[in-house]
Coordinates of C-alpha atoms in Angstrom, one line a residue:
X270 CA 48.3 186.5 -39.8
X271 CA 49.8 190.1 -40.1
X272 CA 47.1 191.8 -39.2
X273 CA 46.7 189.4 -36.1
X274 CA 49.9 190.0 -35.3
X275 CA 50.2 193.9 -35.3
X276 CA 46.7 192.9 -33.1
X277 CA 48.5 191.7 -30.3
X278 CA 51.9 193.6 -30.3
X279 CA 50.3 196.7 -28.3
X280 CA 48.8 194.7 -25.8
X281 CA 52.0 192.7 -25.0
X282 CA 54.1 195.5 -25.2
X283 CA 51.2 197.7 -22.6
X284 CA 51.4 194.4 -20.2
X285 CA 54.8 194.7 -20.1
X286 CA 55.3 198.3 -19.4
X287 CA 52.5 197.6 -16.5
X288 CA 54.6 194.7 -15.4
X289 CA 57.0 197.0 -15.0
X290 CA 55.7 199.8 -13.9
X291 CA 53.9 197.7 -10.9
X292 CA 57.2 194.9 -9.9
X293 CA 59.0 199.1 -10.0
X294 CA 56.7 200.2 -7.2
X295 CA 56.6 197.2 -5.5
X296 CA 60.2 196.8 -5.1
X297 CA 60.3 200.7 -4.5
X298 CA 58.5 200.1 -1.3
X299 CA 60.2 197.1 -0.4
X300 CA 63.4 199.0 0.1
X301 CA 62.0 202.0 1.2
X302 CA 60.3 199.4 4.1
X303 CA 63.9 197.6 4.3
X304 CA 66.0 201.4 4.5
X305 CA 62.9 202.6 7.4
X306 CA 63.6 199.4 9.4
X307 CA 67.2 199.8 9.7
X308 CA 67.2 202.7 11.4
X309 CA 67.6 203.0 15.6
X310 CA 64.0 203.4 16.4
X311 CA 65.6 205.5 19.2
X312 CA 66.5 207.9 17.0
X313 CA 64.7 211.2 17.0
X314 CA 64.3 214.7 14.6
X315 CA 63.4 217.6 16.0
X316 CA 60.5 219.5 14.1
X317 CA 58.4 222.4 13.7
X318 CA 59.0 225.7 14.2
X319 CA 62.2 227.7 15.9
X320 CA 61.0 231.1 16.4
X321 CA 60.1 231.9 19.7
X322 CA 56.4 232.4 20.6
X323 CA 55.4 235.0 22.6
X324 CA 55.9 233.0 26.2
X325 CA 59.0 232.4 25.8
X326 CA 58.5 228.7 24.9
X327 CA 59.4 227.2 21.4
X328 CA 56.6 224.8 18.9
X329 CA 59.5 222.1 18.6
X330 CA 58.6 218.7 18.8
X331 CA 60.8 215.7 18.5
X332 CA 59.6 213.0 15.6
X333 CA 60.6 209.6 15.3
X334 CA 63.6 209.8 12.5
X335 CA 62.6 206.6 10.7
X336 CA 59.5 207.4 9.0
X337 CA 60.1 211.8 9.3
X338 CA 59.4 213.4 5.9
X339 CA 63.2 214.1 5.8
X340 CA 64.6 211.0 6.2
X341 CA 62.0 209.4 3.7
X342 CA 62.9 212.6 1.1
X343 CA 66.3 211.7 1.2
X344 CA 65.4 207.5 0.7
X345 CA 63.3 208.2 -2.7
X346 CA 66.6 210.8 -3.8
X347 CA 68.8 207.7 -3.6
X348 CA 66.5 204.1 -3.3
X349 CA 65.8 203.4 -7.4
X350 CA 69.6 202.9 -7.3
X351 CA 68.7 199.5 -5.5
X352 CA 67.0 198.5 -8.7
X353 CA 70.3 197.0 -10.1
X354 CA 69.9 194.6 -7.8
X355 CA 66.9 193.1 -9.1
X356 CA 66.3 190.7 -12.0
X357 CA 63.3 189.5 -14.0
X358 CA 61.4 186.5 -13.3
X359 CA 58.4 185.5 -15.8
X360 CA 55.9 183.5 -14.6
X361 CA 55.3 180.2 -16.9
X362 CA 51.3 180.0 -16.4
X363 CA 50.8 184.0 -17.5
X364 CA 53.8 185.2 -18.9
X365 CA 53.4 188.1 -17.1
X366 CA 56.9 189.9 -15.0
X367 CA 57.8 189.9 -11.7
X368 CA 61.1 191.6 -10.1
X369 CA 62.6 189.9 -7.4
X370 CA 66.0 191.0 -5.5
X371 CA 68.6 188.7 -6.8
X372 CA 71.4 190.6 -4.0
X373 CA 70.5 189.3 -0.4
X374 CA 70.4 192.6 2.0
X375 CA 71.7 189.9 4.5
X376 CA 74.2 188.1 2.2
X377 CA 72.0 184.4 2.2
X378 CA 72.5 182.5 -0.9
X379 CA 68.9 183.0 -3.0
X380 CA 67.3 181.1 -5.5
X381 CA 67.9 182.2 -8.8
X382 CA 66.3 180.1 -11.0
X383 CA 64.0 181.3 -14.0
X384 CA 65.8 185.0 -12.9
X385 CA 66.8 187.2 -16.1
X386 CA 69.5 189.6 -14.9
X387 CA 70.9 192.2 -17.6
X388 CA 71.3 195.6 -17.6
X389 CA 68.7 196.4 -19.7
X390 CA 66.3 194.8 -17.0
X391 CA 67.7 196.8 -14.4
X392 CA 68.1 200.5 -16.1
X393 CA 64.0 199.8 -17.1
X394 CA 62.9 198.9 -13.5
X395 CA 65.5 201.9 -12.4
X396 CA 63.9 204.1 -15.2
X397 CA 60.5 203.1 -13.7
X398 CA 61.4 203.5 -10.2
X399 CA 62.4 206.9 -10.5
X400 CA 59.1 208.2 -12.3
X401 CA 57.1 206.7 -9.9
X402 CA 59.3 208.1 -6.9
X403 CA 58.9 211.5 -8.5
X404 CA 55.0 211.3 -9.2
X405 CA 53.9 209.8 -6.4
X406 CA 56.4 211.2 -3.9
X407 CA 53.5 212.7 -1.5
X408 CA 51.5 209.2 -1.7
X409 CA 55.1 207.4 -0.6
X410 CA 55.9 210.1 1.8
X411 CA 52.0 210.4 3.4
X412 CA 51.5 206.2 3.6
X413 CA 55.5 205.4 4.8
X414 CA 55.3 208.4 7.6
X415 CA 52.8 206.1 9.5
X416 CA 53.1 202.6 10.1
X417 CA 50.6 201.0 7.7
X418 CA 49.4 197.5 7.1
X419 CA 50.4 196.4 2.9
X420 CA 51.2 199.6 2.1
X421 CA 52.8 197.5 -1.3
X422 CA 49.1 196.6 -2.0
X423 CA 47.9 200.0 -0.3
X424 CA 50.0 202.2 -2.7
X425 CA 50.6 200.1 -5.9
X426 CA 47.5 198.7 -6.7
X427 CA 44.4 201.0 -4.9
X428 CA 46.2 204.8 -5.0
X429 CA 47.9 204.6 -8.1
X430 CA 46.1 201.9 -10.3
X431 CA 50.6 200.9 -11.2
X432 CA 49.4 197.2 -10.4
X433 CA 45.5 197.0 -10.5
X434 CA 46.3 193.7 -12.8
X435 CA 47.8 192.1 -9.4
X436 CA 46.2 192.5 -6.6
X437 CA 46.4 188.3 -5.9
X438 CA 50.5 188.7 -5.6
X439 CA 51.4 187.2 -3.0
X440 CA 53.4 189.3 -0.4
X441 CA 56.7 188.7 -0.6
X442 CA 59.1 189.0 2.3
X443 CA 62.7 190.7 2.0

């Protein structure tokens, strides 16, 4: 029974760590999605270059702020500290994790029931969050530039394998 035991101990503890590591990217796109949206689409960045070129002119062209490579820089510096507001939900059929928001962006009352919220749940998914941010910050930067169809799906599960267990998820709105 021992034996059996130690058996199964690494492959709980590796699905967990890949529960984790894929509800972390999943949420980290959510709010980088929510934190794009809230911007004034009107709301432009100038870039290029400012030396002068020969004519006279200037190669200076203004961007879109929303989804510029400097406004979504400065999103992954500071998003993973979102992650406090999640907590742990665990599915009864599969035991496996989930990480939904339990803080409304909008302040509606949410269902909270079955949700584990400690700080241990939300320093791991912060943990998480930021070492994805960090590796995969030209993935984020290159798929959230453009407007792109389940870039959650896109990102998490085909680029970077963090959720390759769970591609059936269901999207989930914030």
């Amino acid at each position: 029974l021992a034996l059996a035991m130690a058996a199964l101990l690494p492959a709980a503890g590796a699905r967990r760590s890949q529960d984790l590591h894929c509800g972390a990217c999943r949420a980290l796109v959510d709010e980088l999605e929510w934190e794009i949206a809230q911007v004034d689409p009107r709301k432009t960045i100038q870039m290029g270059s400012f030396r002068i070129n020969p004519d006279g002119s200037q190669s200076v062209v203004e961007v879109p702020y929303a989804r510029s490579e400097a406004h979504l820089t400065e999103l992954l510096e500071r998003v993973c500290e979102k992650m406090k507001e999640y907590g742990e939900k665990v599915d009864p059929s599969t035991h496996r994790k989930s990480y939904v928001r339990v803080i409304s962006h909008d302040g509606t009352k949410m269902d909270l029931s079955g949700v584990k919220i400690d700080g241990d749940v939300a320093s791991s998914l912060k943990f998480a969050c930021e070492s994805i941010a960090e590796e995969y910050e030209d993935e984020l930067i290159e798929f959230l530039s453009h407007e792109a169809d389940n870039v959650k799906d896109r990102l998490c599960s085909k680029r970077t394998d963090l959720c390759d267990h769970a591609l059936h998820i269901p999207h989930d709105e914030l």
